[in-house]
PDB file of C-alpha atoms in Angstrom:
ATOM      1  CA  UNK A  22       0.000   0.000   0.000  1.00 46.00           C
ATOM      2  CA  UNK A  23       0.948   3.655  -1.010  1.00 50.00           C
ATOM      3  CA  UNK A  24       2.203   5.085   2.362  1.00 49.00           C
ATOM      4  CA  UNK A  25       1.034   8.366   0.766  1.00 50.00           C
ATOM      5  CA  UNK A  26      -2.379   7.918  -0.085  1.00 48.00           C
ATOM      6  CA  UNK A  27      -5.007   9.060   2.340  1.00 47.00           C
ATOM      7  CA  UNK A  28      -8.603   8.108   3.373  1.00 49.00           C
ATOM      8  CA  UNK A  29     -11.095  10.307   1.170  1.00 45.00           C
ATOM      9  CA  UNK A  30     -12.357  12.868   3.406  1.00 48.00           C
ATOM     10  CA  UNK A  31     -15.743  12.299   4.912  1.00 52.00           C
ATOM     11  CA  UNK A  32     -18.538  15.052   5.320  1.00 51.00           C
ATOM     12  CA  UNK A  33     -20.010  14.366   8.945  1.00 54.00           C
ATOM     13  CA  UNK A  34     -23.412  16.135   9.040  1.00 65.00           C
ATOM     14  CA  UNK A  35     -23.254  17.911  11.942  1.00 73.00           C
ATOM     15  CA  UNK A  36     -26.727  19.220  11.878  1.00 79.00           C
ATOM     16  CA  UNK A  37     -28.750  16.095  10.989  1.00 89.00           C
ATOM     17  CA  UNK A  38     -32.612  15.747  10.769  1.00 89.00           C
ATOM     18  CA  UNK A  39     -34.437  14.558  13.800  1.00 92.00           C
ATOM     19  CA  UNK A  40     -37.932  14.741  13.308  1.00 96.00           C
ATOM     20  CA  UNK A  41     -39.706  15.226   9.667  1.00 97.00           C
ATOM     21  CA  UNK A  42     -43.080  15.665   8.408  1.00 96.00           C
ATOM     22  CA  UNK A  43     -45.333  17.118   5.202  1.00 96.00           C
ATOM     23  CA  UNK A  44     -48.223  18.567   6.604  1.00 96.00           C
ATOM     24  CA  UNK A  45     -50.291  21.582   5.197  1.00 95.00           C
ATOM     25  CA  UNK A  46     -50.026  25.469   5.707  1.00 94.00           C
ATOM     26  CA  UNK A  47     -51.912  26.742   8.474  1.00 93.00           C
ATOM     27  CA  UNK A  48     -52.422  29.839   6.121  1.00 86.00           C
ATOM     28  CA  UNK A  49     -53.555  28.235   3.137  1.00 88.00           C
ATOM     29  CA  UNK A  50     -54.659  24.390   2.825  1.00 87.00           C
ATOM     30  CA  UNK A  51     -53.838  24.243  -0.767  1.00 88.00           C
ATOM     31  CA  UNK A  52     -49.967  24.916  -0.011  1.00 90.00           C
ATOM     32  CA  UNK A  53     -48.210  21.614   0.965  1.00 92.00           C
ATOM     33  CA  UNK A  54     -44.835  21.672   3.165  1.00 94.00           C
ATOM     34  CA  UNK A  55     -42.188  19.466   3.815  1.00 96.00           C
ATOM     35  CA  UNK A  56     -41.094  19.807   7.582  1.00 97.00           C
ATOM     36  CA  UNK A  57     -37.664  19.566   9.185  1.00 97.00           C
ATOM     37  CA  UNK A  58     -36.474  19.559  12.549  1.00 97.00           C
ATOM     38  CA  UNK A  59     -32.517  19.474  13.552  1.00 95.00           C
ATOM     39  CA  UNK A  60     -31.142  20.268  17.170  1.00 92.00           C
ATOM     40  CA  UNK A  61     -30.556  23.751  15.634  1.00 92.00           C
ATOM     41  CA  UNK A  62     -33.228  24.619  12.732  1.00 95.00           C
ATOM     42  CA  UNK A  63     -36.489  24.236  11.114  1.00 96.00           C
ATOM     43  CA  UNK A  64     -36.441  24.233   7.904  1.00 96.00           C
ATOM     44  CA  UNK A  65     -39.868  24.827   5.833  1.00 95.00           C
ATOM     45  CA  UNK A  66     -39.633  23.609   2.315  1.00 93.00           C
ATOM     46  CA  UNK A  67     -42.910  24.358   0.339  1.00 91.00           C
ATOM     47  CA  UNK A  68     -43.724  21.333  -2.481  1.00 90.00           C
ATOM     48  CA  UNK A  69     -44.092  22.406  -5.786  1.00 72.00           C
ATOM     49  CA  UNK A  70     -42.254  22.340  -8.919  1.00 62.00           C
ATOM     50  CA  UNK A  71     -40.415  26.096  -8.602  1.00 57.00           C
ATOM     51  CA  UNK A  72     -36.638  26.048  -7.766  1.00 58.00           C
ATOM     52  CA  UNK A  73     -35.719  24.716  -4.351  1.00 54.00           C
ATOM     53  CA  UNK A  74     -34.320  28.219  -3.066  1.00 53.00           C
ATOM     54  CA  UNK A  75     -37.276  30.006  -3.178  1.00 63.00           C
ATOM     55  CA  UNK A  76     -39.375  28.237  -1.671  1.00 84.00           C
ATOM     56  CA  UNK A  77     -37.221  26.855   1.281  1.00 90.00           C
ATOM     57  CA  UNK A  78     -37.133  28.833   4.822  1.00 93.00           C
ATOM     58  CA  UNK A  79     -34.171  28.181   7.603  1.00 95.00           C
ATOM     59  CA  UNK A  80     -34.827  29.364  11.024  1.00 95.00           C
ATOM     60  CA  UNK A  81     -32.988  29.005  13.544  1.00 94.00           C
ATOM     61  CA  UNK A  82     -34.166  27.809  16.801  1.00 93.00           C
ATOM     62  CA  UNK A  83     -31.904  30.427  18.658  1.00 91.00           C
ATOM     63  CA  UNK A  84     -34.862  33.074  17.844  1.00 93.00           C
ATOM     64  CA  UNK A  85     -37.262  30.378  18.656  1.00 94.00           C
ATOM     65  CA  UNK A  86     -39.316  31.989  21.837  1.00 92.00           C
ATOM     66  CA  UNK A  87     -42.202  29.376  22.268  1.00 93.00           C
ATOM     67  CA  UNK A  88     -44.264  26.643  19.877  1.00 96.00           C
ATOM     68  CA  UNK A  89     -47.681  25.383  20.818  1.00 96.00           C
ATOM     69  CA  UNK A  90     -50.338  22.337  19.415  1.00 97.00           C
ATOM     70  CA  UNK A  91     -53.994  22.926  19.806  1.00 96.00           C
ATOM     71  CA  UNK A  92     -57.315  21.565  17.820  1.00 95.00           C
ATOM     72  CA  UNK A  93     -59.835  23.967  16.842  1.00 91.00           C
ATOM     73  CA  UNK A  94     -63.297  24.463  18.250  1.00 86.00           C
ATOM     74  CA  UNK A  95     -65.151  22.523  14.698  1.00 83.00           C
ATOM     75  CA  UNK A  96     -65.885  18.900  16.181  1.00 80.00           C
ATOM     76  CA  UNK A  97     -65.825  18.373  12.359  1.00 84.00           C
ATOM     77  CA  UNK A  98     -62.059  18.685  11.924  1.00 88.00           C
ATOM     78  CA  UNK A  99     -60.195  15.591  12.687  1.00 93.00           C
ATOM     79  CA  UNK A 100     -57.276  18.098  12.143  1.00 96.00           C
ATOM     80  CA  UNK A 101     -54.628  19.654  15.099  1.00 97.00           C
ATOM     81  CA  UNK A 102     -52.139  22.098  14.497  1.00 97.00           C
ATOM     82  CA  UNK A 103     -49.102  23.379  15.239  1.00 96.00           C
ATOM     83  CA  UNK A 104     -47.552  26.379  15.106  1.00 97.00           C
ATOM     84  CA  UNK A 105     -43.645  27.620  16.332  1.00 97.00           C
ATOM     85  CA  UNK A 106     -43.377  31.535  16.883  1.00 97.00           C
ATOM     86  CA  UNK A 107     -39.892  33.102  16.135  1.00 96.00           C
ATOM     87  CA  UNK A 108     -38.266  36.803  16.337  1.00 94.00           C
ATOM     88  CA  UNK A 109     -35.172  36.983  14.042  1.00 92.00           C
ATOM     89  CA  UNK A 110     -33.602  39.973  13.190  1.00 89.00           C
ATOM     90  CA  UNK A 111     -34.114  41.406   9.610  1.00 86.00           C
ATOM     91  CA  UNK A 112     -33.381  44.400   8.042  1.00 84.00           C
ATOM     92  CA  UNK A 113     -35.926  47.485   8.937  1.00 77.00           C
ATOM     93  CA  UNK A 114     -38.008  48.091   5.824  1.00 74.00           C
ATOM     94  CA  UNK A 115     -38.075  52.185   6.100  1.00 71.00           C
ATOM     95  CA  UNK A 116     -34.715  53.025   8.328  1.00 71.00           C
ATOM     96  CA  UNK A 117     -31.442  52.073   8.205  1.00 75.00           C
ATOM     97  CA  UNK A 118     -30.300  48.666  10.932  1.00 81.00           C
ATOM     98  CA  UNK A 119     -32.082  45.640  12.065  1.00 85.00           C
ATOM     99  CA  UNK A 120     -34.477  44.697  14.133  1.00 86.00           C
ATOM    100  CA  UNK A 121     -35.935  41.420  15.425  1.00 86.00           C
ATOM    101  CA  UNK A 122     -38.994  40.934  13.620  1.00 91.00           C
ATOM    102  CA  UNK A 123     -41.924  38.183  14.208  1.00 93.00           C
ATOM    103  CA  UNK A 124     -42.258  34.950  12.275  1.00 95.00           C
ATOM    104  CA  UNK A 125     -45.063  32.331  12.467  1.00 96.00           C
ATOM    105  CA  UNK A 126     -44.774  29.463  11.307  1.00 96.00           C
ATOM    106  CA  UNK A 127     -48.238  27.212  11.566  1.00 97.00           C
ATOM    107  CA  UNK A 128     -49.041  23.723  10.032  1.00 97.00           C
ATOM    108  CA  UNK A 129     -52.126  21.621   9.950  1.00 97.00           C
ATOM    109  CA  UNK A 130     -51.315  17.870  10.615  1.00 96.00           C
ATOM    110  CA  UNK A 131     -54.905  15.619   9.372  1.00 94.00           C
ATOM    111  CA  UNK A 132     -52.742  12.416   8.454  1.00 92.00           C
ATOM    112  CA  UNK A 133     -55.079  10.333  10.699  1.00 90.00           C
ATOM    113  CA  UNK A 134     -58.626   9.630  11.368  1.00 89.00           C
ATOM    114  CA  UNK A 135     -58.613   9.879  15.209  1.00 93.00           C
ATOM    115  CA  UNK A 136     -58.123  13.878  16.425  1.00 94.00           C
ATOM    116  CA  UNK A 137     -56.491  12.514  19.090  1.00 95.00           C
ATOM    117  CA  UNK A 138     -53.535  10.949  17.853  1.00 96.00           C
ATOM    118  CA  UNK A 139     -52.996  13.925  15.447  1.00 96.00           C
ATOM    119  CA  UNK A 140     -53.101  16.171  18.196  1.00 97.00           C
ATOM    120  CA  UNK A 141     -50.423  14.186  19.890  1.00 97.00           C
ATOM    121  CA  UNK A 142     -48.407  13.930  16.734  1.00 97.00           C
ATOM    122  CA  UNK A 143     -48.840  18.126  16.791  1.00 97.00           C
ATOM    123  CA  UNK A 144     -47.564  17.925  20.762  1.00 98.00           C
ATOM    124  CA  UNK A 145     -44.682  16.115  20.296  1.00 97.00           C
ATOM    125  CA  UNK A 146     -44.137  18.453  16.960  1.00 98.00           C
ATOM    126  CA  UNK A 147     -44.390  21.856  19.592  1.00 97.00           C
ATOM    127  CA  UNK A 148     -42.540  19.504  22.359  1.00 95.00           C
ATOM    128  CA  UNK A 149     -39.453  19.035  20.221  1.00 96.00           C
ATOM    129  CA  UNK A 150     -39.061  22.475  18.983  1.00 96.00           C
ATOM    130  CA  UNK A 151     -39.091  24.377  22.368  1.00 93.00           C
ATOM    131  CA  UNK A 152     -36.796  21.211  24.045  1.00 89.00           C
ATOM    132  CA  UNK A 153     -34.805  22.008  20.963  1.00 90.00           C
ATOM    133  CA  UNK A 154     -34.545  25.944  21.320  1.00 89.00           C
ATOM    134  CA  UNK A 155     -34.008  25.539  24.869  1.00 84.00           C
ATOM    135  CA  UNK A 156     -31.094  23.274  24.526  1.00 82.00           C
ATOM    136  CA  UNK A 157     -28.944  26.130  22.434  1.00 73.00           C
ATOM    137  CA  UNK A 158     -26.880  28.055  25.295  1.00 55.00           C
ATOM    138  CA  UNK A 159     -25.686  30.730  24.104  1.00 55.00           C
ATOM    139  CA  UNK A 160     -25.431  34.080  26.228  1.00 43.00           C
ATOM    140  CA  UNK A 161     -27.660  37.048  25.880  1.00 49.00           C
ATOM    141  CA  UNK A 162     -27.133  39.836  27.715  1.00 48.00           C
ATOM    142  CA  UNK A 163     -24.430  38.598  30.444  1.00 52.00           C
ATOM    143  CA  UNK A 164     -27.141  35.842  30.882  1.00 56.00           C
ATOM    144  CA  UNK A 165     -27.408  32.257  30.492  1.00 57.00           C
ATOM    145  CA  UNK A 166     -30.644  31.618  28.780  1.00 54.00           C
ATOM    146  CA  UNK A 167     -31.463  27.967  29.817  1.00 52.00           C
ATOM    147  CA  UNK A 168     -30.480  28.526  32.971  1.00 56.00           C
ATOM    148  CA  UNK A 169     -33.557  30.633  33.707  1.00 56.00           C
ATOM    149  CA  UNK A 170     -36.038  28.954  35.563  1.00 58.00           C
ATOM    150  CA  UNK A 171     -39.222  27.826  33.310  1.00 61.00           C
ATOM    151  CA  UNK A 172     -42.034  29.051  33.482  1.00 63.00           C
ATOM    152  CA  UNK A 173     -40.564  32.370  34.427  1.00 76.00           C
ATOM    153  CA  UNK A 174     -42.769  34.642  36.670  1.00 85.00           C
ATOM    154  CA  UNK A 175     -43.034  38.147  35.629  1.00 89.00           C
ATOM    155  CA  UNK A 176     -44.133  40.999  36.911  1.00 91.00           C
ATOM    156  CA  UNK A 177     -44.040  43.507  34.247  1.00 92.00           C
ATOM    157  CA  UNK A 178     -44.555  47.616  35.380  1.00 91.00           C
ATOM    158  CA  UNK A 179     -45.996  50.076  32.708  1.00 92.00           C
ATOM    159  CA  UNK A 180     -46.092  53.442  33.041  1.00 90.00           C
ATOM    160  CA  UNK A 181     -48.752  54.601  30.681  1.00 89.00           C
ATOM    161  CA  UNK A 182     -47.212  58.046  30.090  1.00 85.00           C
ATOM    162  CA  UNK A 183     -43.744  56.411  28.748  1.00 81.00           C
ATOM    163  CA  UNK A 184     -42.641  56.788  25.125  1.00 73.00           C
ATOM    164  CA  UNK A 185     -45.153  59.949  24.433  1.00 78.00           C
ATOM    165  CA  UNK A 186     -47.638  57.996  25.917  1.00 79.00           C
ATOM    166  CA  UNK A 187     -47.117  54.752  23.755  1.00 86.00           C
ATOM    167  CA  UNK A 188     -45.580  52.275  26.591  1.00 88.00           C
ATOM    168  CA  UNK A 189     -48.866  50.725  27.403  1.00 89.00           C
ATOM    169  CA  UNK A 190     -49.838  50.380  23.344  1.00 90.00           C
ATOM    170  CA  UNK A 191     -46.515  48.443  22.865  1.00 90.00           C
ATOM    171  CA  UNK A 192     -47.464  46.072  25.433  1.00 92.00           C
ATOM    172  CA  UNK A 193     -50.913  45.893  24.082  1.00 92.00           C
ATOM    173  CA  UNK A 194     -49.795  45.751  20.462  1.00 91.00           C
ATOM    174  CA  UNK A 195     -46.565  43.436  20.446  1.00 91.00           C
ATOM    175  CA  UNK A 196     -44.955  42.504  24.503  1.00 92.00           C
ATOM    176  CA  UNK A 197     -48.321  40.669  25.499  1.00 93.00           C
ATOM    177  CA  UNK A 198     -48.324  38.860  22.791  1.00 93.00           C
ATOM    178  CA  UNK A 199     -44.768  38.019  22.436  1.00 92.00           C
ATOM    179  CA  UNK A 200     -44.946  36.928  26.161  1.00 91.00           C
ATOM    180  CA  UNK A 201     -48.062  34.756  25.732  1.00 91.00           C
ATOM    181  CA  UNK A 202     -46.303  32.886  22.757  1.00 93.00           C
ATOM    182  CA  UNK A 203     -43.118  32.220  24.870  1.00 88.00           C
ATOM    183  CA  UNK A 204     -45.657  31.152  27.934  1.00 88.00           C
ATOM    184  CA  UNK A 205     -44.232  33.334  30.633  1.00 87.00           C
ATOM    185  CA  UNK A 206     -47.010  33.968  32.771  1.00 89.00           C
ATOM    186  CA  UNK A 207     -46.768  37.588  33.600  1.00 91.00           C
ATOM    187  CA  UNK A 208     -48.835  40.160  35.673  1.00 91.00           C
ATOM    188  CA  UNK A 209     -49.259  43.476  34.179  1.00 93.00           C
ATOM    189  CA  UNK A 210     -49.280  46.220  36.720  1.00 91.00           C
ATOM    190  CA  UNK A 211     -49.941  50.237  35.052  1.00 92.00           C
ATOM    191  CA  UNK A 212     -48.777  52.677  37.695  1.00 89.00           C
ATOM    192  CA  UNK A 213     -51.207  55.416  38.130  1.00 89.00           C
ATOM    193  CA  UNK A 214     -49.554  58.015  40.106  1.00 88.00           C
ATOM    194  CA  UNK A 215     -45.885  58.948  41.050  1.00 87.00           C
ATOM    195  CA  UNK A 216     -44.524  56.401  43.534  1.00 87.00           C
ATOM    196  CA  UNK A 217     -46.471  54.236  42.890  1.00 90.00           C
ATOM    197  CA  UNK A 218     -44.096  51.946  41.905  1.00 86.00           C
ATOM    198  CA  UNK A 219     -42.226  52.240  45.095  1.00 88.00           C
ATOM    199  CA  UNK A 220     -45.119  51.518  47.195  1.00 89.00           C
ATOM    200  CA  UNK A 221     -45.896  48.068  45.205  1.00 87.00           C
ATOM    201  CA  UNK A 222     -41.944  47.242  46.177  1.00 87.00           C
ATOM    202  CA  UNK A 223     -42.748  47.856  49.189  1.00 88.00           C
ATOM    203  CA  UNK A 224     -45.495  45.606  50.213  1.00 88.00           C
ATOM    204  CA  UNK A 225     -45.584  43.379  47.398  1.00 84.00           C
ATOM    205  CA  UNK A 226     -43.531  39.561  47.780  1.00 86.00           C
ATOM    206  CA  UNK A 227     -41.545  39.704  45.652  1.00 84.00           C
ATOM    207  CA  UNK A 228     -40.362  35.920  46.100  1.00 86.00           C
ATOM    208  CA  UNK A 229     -43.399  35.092  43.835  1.00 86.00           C
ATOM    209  CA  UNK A 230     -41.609  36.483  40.661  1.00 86.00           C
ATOM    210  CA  UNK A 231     -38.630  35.896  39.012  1.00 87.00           C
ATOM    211  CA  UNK A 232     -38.418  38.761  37.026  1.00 86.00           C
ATOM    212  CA  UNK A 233     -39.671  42.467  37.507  1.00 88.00           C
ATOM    213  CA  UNK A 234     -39.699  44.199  33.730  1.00 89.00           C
ATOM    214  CA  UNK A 235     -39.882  47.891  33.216  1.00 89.00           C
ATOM    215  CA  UNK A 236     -41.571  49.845  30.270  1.00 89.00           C
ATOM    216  CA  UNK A 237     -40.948  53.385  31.451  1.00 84.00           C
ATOM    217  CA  UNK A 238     -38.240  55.647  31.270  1.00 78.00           C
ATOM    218  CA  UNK A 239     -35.259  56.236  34.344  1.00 77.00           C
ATOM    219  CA  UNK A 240     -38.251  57.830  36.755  1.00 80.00           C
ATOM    220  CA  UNK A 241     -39.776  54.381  37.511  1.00 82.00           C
ATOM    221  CA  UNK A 242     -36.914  52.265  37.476  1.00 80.00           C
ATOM    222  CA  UNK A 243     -35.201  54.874  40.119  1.00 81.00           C
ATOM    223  CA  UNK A 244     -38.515  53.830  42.026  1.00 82.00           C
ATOM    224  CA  UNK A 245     -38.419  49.916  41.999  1.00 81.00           C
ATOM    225  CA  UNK A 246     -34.268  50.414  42.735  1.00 75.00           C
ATOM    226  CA  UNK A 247     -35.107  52.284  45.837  1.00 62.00           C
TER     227      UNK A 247
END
């Protein structure tokens, strides 16, 4: 044997498939997608007969905040669903930067004939992806992510005259929501008056939250500090 030839090299996928499925759009029935789960993406791959590139969607499971399976309320439909929320950042349409931006991604899973087995199917669909997204450590903010106990307790303090008097839309418009997808139960608490917010630190227990979130500007978090 040639001392100098060498074994061929081998490409080790290093970000294989764990879980696959084709399952319908949410959206639009008539649109068929081919699903793919690895321990760091899910990829979306529409079916049809146009180029694979345009019609094939990456997202990473980093901006993954929450995934849920549900049926509907029609007795009818055999059907459950699933859907997998995600905030990646994109380029801001108007201004110059990025932004994190919201993604949904929902599919309608009506392989079998008994709505309970396809709702399962959906659960262990939603189960995967946030077991998945919680597994990628990565630091944000000086803080360990999946270290952070689950479900995290919130209390979250609003001042409605923040931001030109926009704080309390925001929440209503975009932070409820985004909360309610990553299921973090969270009580919303609008200070009315100034102080307020010191007098809640005051007799509230605070050993019932884990977190205590802000939407105001340096007045009310001078408040909660004290």
């Amino acid at each position: 044997m040639d001392p100098r030839r060498t074994e061929p090299d081998r490409h080790i996928d290093t970000n294989p498939v764990t879980l696959y499925g084709e399952f319908t759009s949410t959206g639009n029935r008539k649109v068929r997608c081919a699903v793919s789960l690895t321990d760091k993406d899910l990829i979306v791959q529409r079916l049809s007969s146009a180029p694979v590139g345009r019609n094939k969607v990456v997202l990473s499971l980093r901006d993954c905040v929450g995934s849920r399976a549900y049926r509907e309320d029609d007795n009818a439909d055999q059907a459950a669903y699933f859907t997998a929320y995600f905030y990646p950042l994109k380029r801001r349409w108007v201004s110059s930067g990025v932004s994190r931006q919201r993604v949904e991604q929902g599919f309608r899973l009506a392989a079998l004939q008994d709505p309970r087995a396809n709702l399962e199917e959906a659960e262990k669909w939603a189960r995967a992806v946030r077991e998945r997204s919680a597994r990628q450590r990565y630091l944000r903010d000086g803080v360990l992510m999946s270290e952070l106990s689950c479900p995290c307790r919130m209390m979250l303090l609003v001042n409605p005259q923040s931001g030109k008097g926009q704080a309390l839309t925001l929440y209503n418009n975009h932070i409820q929501r985004m909360l309610n997808e990553a299921g973090v139960p969270h009580t919303l608490v609008i200070t009315e008056r100034q102080n307020h917010a010191r007098e809640l630190m005051r007799e509230a227990d605070l050993s019932q939250w884990d977190a205590i979130v802000i939407m105001s500007g340096d007045g009310l978090l001078f408040e909660v500090k004290r």
